[in-house]
Tab-separated table of C-alpha atoms and ligand atoms in Angstrom:
chain	number	residue	atom	x	y	z
A	168	MET	CA	251.240	67.774	116.893
A	169	GLU	CA	247.978	69.719	117.052
A	170	LYS	CA	246.882	70.530	120.593
A	171	LYS	CA	243.837	68.623	121.739
A	172	ARG	CA	241.509	70.090	124.318
A	173	VAL	CA	239.493	68.449	127.065
A	174	TYR	CA	236.547	69.886	128.962
A	175	ILE	CA	235.520	68.112	132.178
A	176	ARG	CA	232.379	68.915	134.171
A	177	THR	CA	232.436	67.443	137.674
A	178	PHE	CA	229.484	66.667	139.924
A	179	GLY	CA	229.493	64.884	143.279
A	180	CYS	CA	231.927	64.424	146.105
A	181	GLN	CA	235.649	64.834	146.746
A	182	MET	CA	236.309	61.436	145.145
A	183	ASN	CA	234.985	62.724	141.855
A	184	ALA	CA	236.925	65.982	142.138
A	185	TYR	CA	240.045	63.935	142.711
A	186	ASP	CA	239.302	61.598	139.783
A	187	THR	CA	238.844	64.643	137.551
A	188	GLY	CA	242.321	65.837	138.557
A	189	LYS	CA	243.779	62.419	137.742
A	190	MET	CA	242.017	62.396	134.354
A	191	LYS	CA	243.473	65.813	133.539
A	192	ALA	CA	246.933	64.586	134.506
A	193	LEU	CA	246.700	61.402	132.436
A	194	LEU	CA	245.250	63.215	129.439
A	195	SER	CA	247.842	65.955	129.580
A	196	SER	CA	250.592	63.362	129.088
A	197	ASP	CA	248.619	62.362	125.988
A	198	GLY	CA	248.709	65.903	124.561
A	199	TYR	CA	245.444	67.273	125.943
A	200	GLU	CA	245.164	70.645	127.607
A	201	SER	CA	242.154	71.689	129.709
A	202	THR	CA	239.615	74.194	128.501
A	203	GLU	CA	236.724	75.918	130.250
A	204	ASP	CA	234.789	76.219	126.986
A	205	MET	CA	232.924	73.095	125.997
A	206	ALA	CA	232.439	74.294	122.403
A	207	GLU	CA	236.176	74.258	121.656
A	208	ALA	CA	236.856	70.873	123.268
A	209	ASP	CA	237.805	67.755	121.316
A	210	LEU	CA	236.938	65.600	124.311
A	211	VAL	CA	234.063	66.342	126.712
A	212	ILE	CA	233.741	64.320	129.917
A	213	VAL	CA	230.984	64.594	132.489
A	214	ASN	CA	232.007	63.038	135.796
A	215	THR	CA	228.723	62.136	137.456
A	216	CYS	CA	227.188	61.507	140.868
A	217	SER	CA	224.181	59.353	141.710
A	218	VAL	CA	224.043	59.654	145.485
A	219	ARG	CA	220.606	61.290	145.248
A	220	GLU	CA	218.084	61.753	142.473
A	221	LYS	CA	218.886	65.448	141.969
A	222	PRO	CA	222.573	65.135	141.105
A	223	GLU	CA	221.670	62.265	138.786
A	224	HIS	CA	219.280	64.542	136.903
A	225	LYS	CA	222.116	66.982	136.257
A	226	LEU	CA	223.693	64.433	133.929
A	227	HIS	CA	220.697	64.344	131.659
A	228	SER	CA	220.444	68.108	131.269
A	229	PHE	CA	224.189	68.280	130.692
A	230	LEU	CA	224.066	65.596	128.001
A	231	GLY	CA	221.252	67.438	126.254
A	232	GLU	CA	223.458	70.533	126.007
A	233	ALA	CA	226.613	68.606	125.032
A	234	ARG	CA	224.770	66.724	122.302
A	235	ARG	CA	223.533	69.959	120.780
A	236	ILE	CA	227.063	71.420	120.744
A	237	LYS	CA	228.454	68.206	119.271
A	238	ARG	CA	225.938	68.287	116.420
A	239	GLU	CA	226.438	71.982	115.650
A	240	ARG	CA	230.246	71.851	115.435
A	241	GLY	CA	232.158	71.236	112.269
A	242	ARG	CA	234.865	69.094	113.941
A	243	PRO	CA	234.574	65.763	115.709
A	244	MET	CA	234.012	65.762	119.456
A	245	THR	CA	234.346	62.736	121.731
A	246	LEU	CA	231.633	62.668	124.394
A	247	ALA	CA	232.183	60.622	127.554
A	248	VAL	CA	230.372	59.932	130.842
A	249	SER	CA	232.385	58.846	133.875
A	250	GLY	CA	231.724	58.522	137.585
A	251	CYS	CA	228.938	56.922	139.562
A	252	VAL	CA	226.022	57.211	137.111
A	253	ALA	CA	228.268	55.732	134.418
A	254	GLN	CA	229.018	52.773	136.678
A	255	GLN	CA	225.371	52.320	137.563
A	256	GLU	CA	223.765	52.766	134.129
A	257	GLY	CA	226.571	51.557	131.830
A	258	GLN	CA	225.279	50.245	128.516
A	259	LYS	CA	221.862	51.848	129.105
A	260	LEU	CA	223.459	55.270	128.666
A	261	LEU	CA	225.140	54.251	125.416
A	262	ASP	CA	221.827	52.902	124.109
A	263	ARG	CA	219.875	55.963	125.116
A	264	TYR	CA	222.348	58.560	123.814
A	265	ARG	CA	223.678	57.529	120.404
A	266	ASP	CA	226.020	60.569	120.367
A	267	LEU	CA	227.817	59.206	123.388
A	268	ASP	CA	231.209	57.647	122.602
A	269	LEU	CA	232.402	56.417	125.964
A	270	VAL	CA	230.998	55.370	129.341
A	271	PHE	CA	233.419	54.335	132.083
A	272	GLY	CA	233.228	53.784	135.821
A	273	PRO	CA	235.534	55.068	138.575
A	274	ASP	CA	237.831	52.034	138.427
A	275	ALA	CA	238.580	52.718	134.761
A	276	VAL	CA	239.931	56.243	135.380
A	277	PRO	CA	243.589	55.076	135.217
A	278	SER	CA	242.885	53.640	131.716
A	279	ILE	CA	241.364	56.809	130.318
A	280	THR	CA	243.776	57.451	127.447
A	281	ARG	CA	243.369	53.909	126.119
A	282	LEU	CA	239.578	54.146	126.362
A	283	VAL	CA	239.454	57.452	124.487
A	284	GLU	CA	241.656	55.970	121.760
A	285	GLY	CA	239.238	53.051	121.457
A	286	THR	CA	236.294	55.338	120.623
A	287	LYS	CA	237.703	55.810	117.107
A	288	LYS	CA	236.271	52.377	116.352
A	289	GLY	CA	232.856	52.855	118.000
A	290	GLN	CA	231.141	53.207	121.380
A	291	VAL	CA	233.242	52.021	124.356
A	292	LEU	CA	232.072	50.776	127.758
A	293	ASP	CA	234.225	49.973	130.802
A	294	THR	CA	232.486	49.415	134.118
A	295	THR	CA	234.601	46.571	135.450
A	296	PHE	CA	235.343	46.669	139.163
A	297	LEU	CA	238.908	45.891	140.093
A	298	ASP	CA	239.785	44.322	143.419
A	299	ALA	CA	242.797	44.969	145.609
A	300	ALA	CA	245.023	42.682	143.532
A	301	ASP	CA	244.369	44.523	140.255
A	302	TYR	CA	243.564	48.090	141.162
A	303	VAL	CA	246.365	50.573	140.631
A	304	PHE	CA	245.992	54.085	142.013
A	305	ALA	CA	247.127	56.605	139.416
A	306	SER	CA	250.210	58.432	140.628
A	307	GLU	CA	250.162	61.354	138.173
A	308	LEU	CA	249.541	64.698	139.885
A	309	ASP	CA	246.543	66.900	139.083
A	310	PRO	CA	248.079	69.759	137.032
A	311	ASP	CA	245.847	72.224	138.925
A	312	ALA	CA	247.413	71.207	142.267
A	313	ALA	CA	250.680	73.016	141.504
A	314	GLY	CA	250.493	76.440	143.073
A	315	SER	CA	247.407	75.578	145.160
A	316	ILE	CA	247.317	75.957	148.926
A	317	GLY	CA	245.476	72.698	149.471
A	318	ALA	CA	245.197	69.374	147.676
A	319	PHE	CA	243.274	66.115	148.015
A	320	VAL	CA	245.108	62.821	148.310
A	321	THR	CA	243.101	59.629	147.982
A	322	ILE	CA	243.854	56.922	150.533
A	323	GLN	CA	241.242	54.338	149.615
A	324	LYS	CA	238.641	53.627	147.006
A	325	GLY	CA	235.208	52.058	147.355
A	326	CYS	CA	233.281	51.178	150.492
A	327	ASP	CA	232.543	47.905	152.309
A	328	ASN	CA	229.694	49.274	154.411
A	329	LYS	CA	226.077	48.663	153.590
A	330	CYS	CA	224.239	51.726	154.832
A	331	THR	CA	220.768	50.899	153.581
A	332	PHE	CA	220.131	54.228	151.838
A	333	CYS	CA	223.431	54.437	150.009
A	334	ILE	CA	224.357	53.681	146.418
A	335	VAL	CA	228.086	54.323	146.802
A	336	PRO	CA	229.133	50.679	147.447
A	337	ALA	CA	227.364	49.776	144.191
A	338	THR	CA	229.033	52.536	142.189
A	339	ARG	CA	232.505	52.483	143.717
A	340	GLY	CA	232.906	48.795	144.490
A	341	PRO	CA	234.737	47.179	147.388
A	342	GLU	CA	237.092	49.124	149.598
A	343	VAL	CA	240.753	49.047	148.578
A	344	SER	CA	243.409	50.883	150.600
A	345	ARG	CA	246.131	52.644	148.685
A	346	PRO	CA	249.629	51.633	149.840
A	347	SER	CA	250.792	54.182	152.405
A	348	GLY	CA	254.185	54.507	150.706
A	349	GLN	CA	252.412	55.837	147.606
A	350	ILE	CA	250.278	58.192	149.671
A	351	LEU	CA	253.349	59.646	151.363
A	352	ASP	CA	255.152	60.012	148.019
A	353	GLU	CA	252.219	61.977	146.641
A	354	VAL	CA	252.135	64.160	149.757
A	355	ARG	CA	255.878	64.901	149.374
A	356	GLN	CA	255.478	65.775	145.713
A	357	LEU	CA	252.562	68.095	146.453
A	358	VAL	CA	254.455	69.846	149.229
A	359	GLY	CA	257.333	70.228	146.791
A	360	GLN	CA	254.946	72.158	144.540
A	361	GLY	CA	253.981	74.527	147.342
A	362	VAL	CA	250.898	72.760	148.742
A	363	GLN	CA	250.517	73.341	152.508
A	364	GLU	CA	247.240	71.646	153.346
A	365	ILE	CA	246.621	67.967	152.649
A	366	THR	CA	243.116	66.488	152.701
A	367	LEU	CA	243.097	62.700	152.853
A	368	ILE	CA	240.011	61.307	151.176
A	369	GLY	CA	238.043	58.081	151.134
A	370	GLN	CA	234.460	57.001	151.872
A	371	ASN	CA	235.359	55.492	155.237
A	372	VAL	CA	238.859	56.648	156.103
A	373	ASN	CA	238.876	55.098	159.581
A	374	SER	CA	238.939	51.601	158.122
A	375	TYR	CA	242.064	52.437	156.110
A	376	GLY	CA	244.639	49.639	155.967
A	377	LEU	CA	242.729	47.179	158.152
A	378	LYS	CA	242.412	44.561	155.414
A	379	VAL	CA	246.113	44.613	154.519
A	380	ASP	CA	248.732	42.771	156.592
A	381	GLY	CA	251.457	45.081	157.819
A	382	GLU	CA	249.832	48.272	156.481
A	383	ARG	CA	249.637	51.399	158.633
A	384	THR	CA	246.327	52.083	160.364
A	385	PHE	CA	244.565	55.362	159.648
A	386	ALA	CA	245.945	56.897	162.858
A	387	GLN	CA	249.486	55.791	161.952
A	388	LEU	CA	249.009	57.289	158.511
A	389	LEU	CA	248.054	60.630	160.094
A	390	TYR	CA	251.281	60.652	162.124
A	391	ALA	CA	253.310	59.755	159.024
A	392	VAL	CA	251.745	62.555	156.954
A	393	ALA	CA	252.350	65.008	159.792
A	394	ASP	CA	256.025	63.987	159.709
A	395	VAL	CA	256.404	65.161	156.117
A	396	GLU	CA	258.324	68.426	156.201
A	397	GLY	CA	256.173	71.295	154.909
A	398	VAL	CA	252.732	69.830	155.677
A	399	GLU	CA	251.124	72.644	157.663
A	400	ARG	CA	247.555	71.379	157.880
A	401	ILE	CA	245.940	67.969	157.572
A	402	ARG	CA	242.241	67.264	157.100
A	403	TYR	CA	240.411	64.118	156.101
A	404	THR	CA	237.008	63.044	154.937
A	405	THR	CA	234.823	61.024	155.326
A	406	SER	CA	234.929	59.534	158.756
A	407	HIS	CA	232.386	56.944	159.874
A	408	PRO	CA	231.487	57.369	163.579
A	409	ARG	CA	231.443	53.625	164.208
A	410	ASP	CA	235.040	53.131	163.123
A	411	MET	CA	236.710	56.129	164.717
A	412	GLY	CA	239.078	54.667	167.283
A	413	ALA	CA	240.802	56.008	170.397
A	414	ASP	CA	244.056	56.215	168.416
A	415	VAL	CA	242.560	58.781	166.006
A	416	VAL	CA	241.153	60.774	168.930
A	417	GLN	CA	244.631	60.698	170.477
A	418	ALA	CA	246.072	62.162	167.263
A	419	TYR	CA	244.101	65.353	168.040
A	420	ARG	CA	246.186	65.684	171.206
A	421	ASP	CA	249.487	64.910	169.518
A	422	LEU	CA	249.391	66.491	166.078
A	423	PRO	CA	249.162	70.268	165.841
A	424	GLN	CA	248.960	69.893	162.039
A	425	LEU	CA	245.593	68.145	162.341
A	426	THR	CA	242.956	70.802	161.631
A	427	SER	CA	240.507	71.497	164.476
A	428	TYR	CA	237.657	70.620	162.186
A	429	LEU	CA	235.951	67.310	161.586
A	430	HIS	CA	233.117	66.233	159.316
A	431	LEU	CA	231.409	63.398	161.154
A	432	PRO	CA	228.196	62.338	159.382
A	433	VAL	CA	225.547	61.244	161.880
A	434	GLN	CA	222.528	60.948	159.497
A	435	SER	CA	219.925	60.803	162.285
A	436	GLY	CA	219.546	61.355	166.025
A	437	SER	CA	217.145	58.444	166.452
A	438	ASP	CA	218.444	55.006	167.420
A	439	ARG	CA	215.525	53.354	165.673
A	440	ILE	CA	216.381	55.079	162.390
A	441	LEU	CA	220.134	54.537	162.808
A	442	ARG	CA	219.382	50.828	163.141
A	443	ARG	CA	217.276	50.852	159.997
A	444	MET	CA	220.072	52.669	158.196
A	445	LYS	CA	222.562	50.036	159.401
A	446	ARG	CA	224.952	52.648	160.714
A	447	PHE	CA	225.982	50.493	163.708
A	448	TYR	CA	226.254	53.235	166.309
A	449	THR	CA	223.732	54.729	168.671
A	450	ARG	CA	222.977	58.335	169.408
A	451	GLN	CA	224.728	57.945	172.772
A	452	ARG	CA	227.850	56.450	171.213
A	453	TYR	CA	227.996	59.349	168.797
A	454	LEU	CA	227.624	61.872	171.631
A	455	ASP	CA	230.338	60.092	173.645
A	456	LEU	CA	232.668	60.259	170.661
A	457	VAL	CA	232.009	63.983	170.329
A	458	ASP	CA	232.849	64.410	174.039
A	459	ARG	CA	236.098	62.499	173.648
A	460	LEU	CA	237.061	64.585	170.622
A	461	ARG	CA	236.326	67.798	172.519
A	462	ASP	CA	238.393	66.576	175.470
A	463	ALA	CA	241.290	65.933	173.133
A	464	ARG	CA	240.873	69.158	171.127
A	465	PRO	CA	238.697	71.683	172.983
A	466	ASP	CA	238.233	74.052	170.027
A	467	ILE	CA	237.277	71.346	167.518
A	468	VAL	CA	234.525	72.398	165.118
A	469	LEU	CA	232.158	69.739	163.839
A	470	SER	CA	230.014	69.440	160.762
A	471	THR	CA	227.741	66.596	159.775
A	472	ASP	CA	225.284	65.098	157.277
A	473	PHE	CA	221.614	64.405	157.972
A	474	ILE	CA	219.036	62.477	156.019
A	475	VAL	CA	215.468	63.440	156.871
A	476	GLY	CA	212.380	61.462	155.938
A	477	PHE	CA	214.152	58.118	155.901
A	478	PRO	CA	211.486	55.377	155.518
A	479	GLY	CA	209.643	54.944	158.796
A	480	GLU	CA	210.884	58.201	160.370
A	481	THR	CA	208.186	59.384	162.792
A	482	ASP	CA	207.746	62.835	164.318
A	483	ALA	CA	209.382	61.480	167.469
A	484	ASP	CA	212.399	60.179	165.508
A	485	PHE	CA	212.781	63.550	163.866
A	486	GLU	CA	212.623	65.315	167.259
A	487	ASP	CA	215.560	63.107	168.284
A	488	THR	CA	217.481	64.545	165.331
A	489	MET	CA	216.563	68.102	166.353
A	490	THR	CA	217.711	67.545	169.936
A	491	LEU	CA	220.971	66.018	168.702
A	492	LEU	CA	221.570	69.165	166.687
A	493	ASP	CA	221.265	71.207	169.872
A	494	ALA	CA	223.314	68.787	171.951
A	495	VAL	CA	226.299	68.821	169.584
A	496	ARG	CA	225.956	72.338	168.176
A	497	PHE	CA	227.410	71.534	164.760
A	498	GLN	CA	228.939	74.507	162.996
A	499	SER	CA	227.241	73.393	159.810
A	500	SER	CA	225.395	70.449	158.384
A	501	TYR	CA	224.524	69.117	154.978
A	502	SER	CA	220.977	67.873	155.127
A	503	PHE	CA	219.027	66.063	152.475
A	504	LYS	CA	215.612	64.554	152.012
A	505	TYR	CA	215.878	60.803	151.733
A	506	SER	CA	216.063	59.872	148.061
A	507	GLN	CA	215.246	56.375	146.773
A	508	ARG	CA	218.261	54.819	145.065
A	509	PRO	CA	218.228	51.769	142.795
A	510	ASP	CA	219.330	48.448	144.318
A	511	THR	CA	219.619	49.774	147.881
A	512	SER	CA	218.094	47.762	150.709
A	513	ALA	CA	216.066	50.678	152.122
A	514	LEU	CA	213.760	50.218	149.129
A	515	ARG	CA	212.368	47.189	150.939
A	516	LEU	CA	211.118	49.487	153.682
A	517	ILE	CA	209.385	51.554	151.021
A	518	ASP	CA	207.758	48.418	149.631
A	519	ARG	CA	206.396	47.766	153.086
A	520	GLY	CA	204.687	51.149	153.009
A	521	ALA	CA	207.146	53.032	155.238
A	522	ALA	CA	207.754	55.976	152.870
A	523	VAL	CA	207.511	59.405	154.500
A	524	PRO	CA	205.314	61.759	152.440
A	525	ALA	CA	207.406	64.322	150.537
A	526	ALA	CA	205.607	67.264	152.150
A	527	VAL	CA	206.343	65.928	155.648
A	528	ALA	CA	210.010	65.363	154.800
A	529	GLY	CA	210.187	68.831	153.225
A	530	ALA	CA	208.758	70.519	156.324
A	531	ARG	CA	211.214	68.641	158.550
A	532	LEU	CA	214.136	69.617	156.346
A	533	THR	CA	213.144	73.289	156.475
A	534	ARG	CA	212.952	73.170	160.272
A	535	LEU	CA	216.297	71.454	160.620
A	536	GLN	CA	218.038	73.867	158.273
A	537	ALA	CA	216.566	76.920	160.014
A	538	ARG	CA	217.764	75.656	163.401
A	539	GLN	CA	221.200	74.866	161.972
A	540	ARG	CA	221.536	78.435	160.679
A	541	VAL	CA	220.732	79.840	164.112
A	542	ILE	CA	223.328	77.598	165.761
A	543	GLY	CA	225.960	78.247	163.074
A	544	GLU	CA	225.523	81.991	163.366
A	545	ALA	CA	225.584	81.981	167.180
A	546	GLU	CA	228.788	79.921	167.178
A	547	ASN	CA	230.449	82.316	164.757
A	548	ARG	CA	229.238	85.431	166.587
A	549	SER	CA	230.767	84.091	169.786
A	550	LEU	CA	234.157	84.500	168.080
A	551	GLU	CA	233.757	88.249	167.545
A	552	GLY	CA	236.687	90.100	169.110
A	553	THR	CA	239.006	87.091	169.136
A	554	VAL	CA	242.209	86.840	167.077
A	555	LEU	CA	242.749	83.741	164.947
A	556	ASP	CA	245.597	82.473	162.772
A	557	VAL	CA	244.418	82.513	159.178
A	558	LEU	CA	245.997	80.765	156.195
A	559	VAL	CA	245.317	83.086	153.273
A	560	GLU	CA	243.898	81.313	150.206
A	561	GLY	CA	243.066	84.022	147.663
A	562	PRO	CA	240.728	86.844	146.711
A	563	SER	CA	237.287	86.966	148.337
A	564	ARG	CA	234.570	85.834	145.999
A	565	HIS	CA	232.520	88.965	146.561
A	566	ASP	CA	234.552	92.112	147.174
A	567	GLU	CA	237.548	93.839	145.578
A	568	GLY	CA	240.442	94.418	147.949
A	569	VAL	CA	239.174	91.694	150.250
A	570	ILE	CA	240.985	88.398	150.647
A	571	CYS	CA	239.841	85.180	152.166
A	572	GLY	CA	241.436	82.441	154.167
A	573	ARG	CA	240.763	79.623	156.579
A	574	THR	CA	241.080	79.569	160.332
A	575	GLY	CA	242.649	76.597	162.124
A	576	THR	CA	239.062	75.381	162.566
A	577	TYR	CA	238.563	75.508	158.799
A	578	LYS	CA	236.164	78.449	158.877
A	579	THR	CA	236.160	80.856	155.963
A	580	ILE	CA	237.116	84.403	156.929
A	581	ASN	CA	237.098	87.456	154.631
A	582	PHE	CA	239.178	90.544	155.435
A	583	PRO	CA	240.770	93.517	153.655
A	584	GLY	CA	244.280	92.687	152.517
A	585	SER	CA	246.668	92.235	149.648
A	586	LEU	CA	246.965	89.174	147.433
A	587	ALA	CA	250.678	89.170	148.271
A	588	LEU	CA	249.619	87.417	151.483
A	589	VAL	CA	248.313	84.299	149.700
A	590	GLY	CA	249.927	81.226	151.242
A	591	LYS	CA	250.940	83.073	154.418
A	592	THR	CA	249.442	82.604	157.869
A	593	VAL	CA	248.428	85.901	159.490
A	594	PRO	CA	246.607	86.891	162.702
A	595	VAL	CA	243.118	88.239	162.021
A	596	MET	CA	240.616	89.678	164.478
A	597	VAL	CA	237.033	88.516	163.944
A	598	THR	CA	234.741	91.543	163.560
A	599	ARG	CA	231.552	89.741	162.571
A	600	GLY	CA	230.224	86.203	162.560
A	601	PHE	CA	227.669	84.983	160.019
A	602	ALA	CA	226.048	81.561	159.683
A	603	ASN	CA	228.604	80.305	157.160
A	604	SER	CA	231.592	82.633	157.347
A	605	LEU	CA	233.431	85.269	159.359
A	606	ARG	CA	234.539	88.792	158.593
A	607	GLY	CA	237.688	90.218	160.111
A	608	GLU	CA	240.545	92.680	160.148
A	609	MET	CA	244.226	91.949	160.163
A	610	VAL	CA	245.964	92.684	163.438
A	611	PRO	CA	247.715	96.080	162.856
A	612	ALA	CA	251.331	94.945	163.257
A	613	PHE	CA	250.857	92.668	160.252
A	614	ARG	CA	249.113	95.065	157.878
B	104	SAH	N1	230.856	57.929	153.079
B	104	SAH	C1	230.194	59.001	153.631
B	104	SAH	C2	229.048	59.574	152.845
B	104	SAH	C3	228.946	59.448	151.396
B	104	SAH	S1	227.469	60.014	150.683
B	104	SAH	C4	229.638	58.575	154.994
B	104	SAH	O1	229.581	57.427	155.340
B	104	SAH	O2	229.190	59.441	155.687
B	104	SAH	C5	227.325	61.667	151.304
B	104	SAH	C6	226.048	61.938	152.024
B	104	SAH	O3	224.951	61.865	151.140
B	104	SAH	C7	225.712	60.967	153.137
B	104	SAH	O4	226.362	61.276	154.318
B	104	SAH	C8	224.228	61.105	153.260
B	104	SAH	O5	223.865	62.073	154.199
B	104	SAH	C9	223.794	61.549	151.866
B	104	SAH	N2	223.056	60.483	151.186
B	104	SAH	C10	223.547	59.296	150.747
B	104	SAH	N3	222.558	58.563	150.191
B	104	SAH	C11	221.425	59.270	150.288
B	104	SAH	C12	220.066	59.044	149.914
B	104	SAH	N4	219.673	57.908	149.343
B	104	SAH	N5	219.173	60.029	150.159
B	104	SAH	C13	219.550	61.193	150.749
B	104	SAH	N6	220.810	61.450	151.128
B	104	SAH	C14	221.742	60.504	150.914
B	105	SF4	FE1	227.600	55.028	151.774
B	105	SF4	FE2	227.694	54.195	154.257
B	105	SF4	FE3	229.741	53.704	152.607
B	105	SF4	FE4	229.280	56.185	153.451
B	105	SF4	S1	229.859	54.441	154.734
B	105	SF4	S2	229.724	55.548	151.368
B	105	SF4	S3	227.072	56.271	153.579
B	105	SF4	S4	227.662	52.883	152.457
B	106	F3S	FE1	228.310	60.883	144.270
B	106	F3S	FE2	229.731	58.800	143.658
B	106	F3S	FE3	230.675	60.603	145.303
B	106	F3S	S1	227.575	58.807	144.043
B	106	F3S	S2	228.848	61.339	146.326
B	106	F3S	S3	230.222	60.936	143.194
B	106	F3S	S4	231.020	58.406	145.414
């Protein structure tokens, strides 16, 4: 049988990265191997994100390029769009791009081989949402996971929240928890392939299992994953501050495998804006949660997401965000200008004239990011001279002879060393802290 090749371009969050891995696994059992060169691929898939306007635009420039390649080649090429824009736009994409063969949403990922087969007869669309009774989580392992230090494991799909700015519930459908037995099986298989660090993923991991009688809670799942022999580090994302219970905080006392790093998106420091976003926590509740986490795990490092220029955000609201930044001292934050998304309820605020002018939002974003850099760098400089355990991941992206790894607080550290150390945990002294990474030197006895 002639080898078929698939090229997948992935935009968006960890859910999309994970879905791409599953697609590769499913396609490989159908005779496809992955290629990095779109021009030699028989099947091209772009796995899209629509969380903001910018990532959505990337699809259209990508399709322009893919269409050109498809027309110039002598052989047939199947062109497919998956992910959140596919779910949202569906048939509209097929109408607009006649060269497109297949559009399918996140819930159709497990059916990929059947869908690709169907394109022989014409354009194919599958954007059906499946509920808990029908949805089956694919169990095939991402072929790229073998030999990796870390791997993602999905624990739920979709989201039942209704944050007013967010398109994800519309593109990913209702929340469905994956049976914990399946999650643990996947973790065991990954560890068997040499994986040491497991990242549990979902849009709202703290609500894991709550809708299913007899299922483990998220905290219980953490303990069960930690019990799997060979799991050295556990991370998870994304956590919603409203739903993070005392039992998860307790896990930071009990489980040494749980990484001292947590991404805890706050979005805004203003109660008025948090209410308008329907986040269901206050600034004070968020700060209390941070205190409880730091009590449980004193060295915990936090990162967060901010949206600036949400409809109705005043200068005073934004100052509340700036003071929150200083109160928590996040190691890093992902901050975005509010972006209007189709069919989200925040659009009603815009209709009522509450839009923040782009220039105002832009100036606020610049200020927030500058302050974040200062805090991030100061936090990292305060580590200079200390020795940290580092799990070595691979070569540094920038320098020959330099390797990089992660500290127990999930910070990137670069230091001179041999690639033979990949996968090992070694003590490294921090020699310099930057805003987003550390530089170090291995402690002599280990060189
Ligand atoms: N489930 C996660 C977030 C998923 S989206 C959570 O609840 O935190 C990732 C991030 O994108 C969000 O945290 C938010 O900061 C940002 N985001 C989502 N919608 C946005 C919009 N309309 N405009 C700007 N940023 C947005
Ligand atoms: Fe979007 Fe809110 Fe769900 Fe996160 S919790 S995916 S921000 S609706
Ligand atoms: Fe983007 Fe969809 Fe993830 S909108 S952020 S790829 S859930």
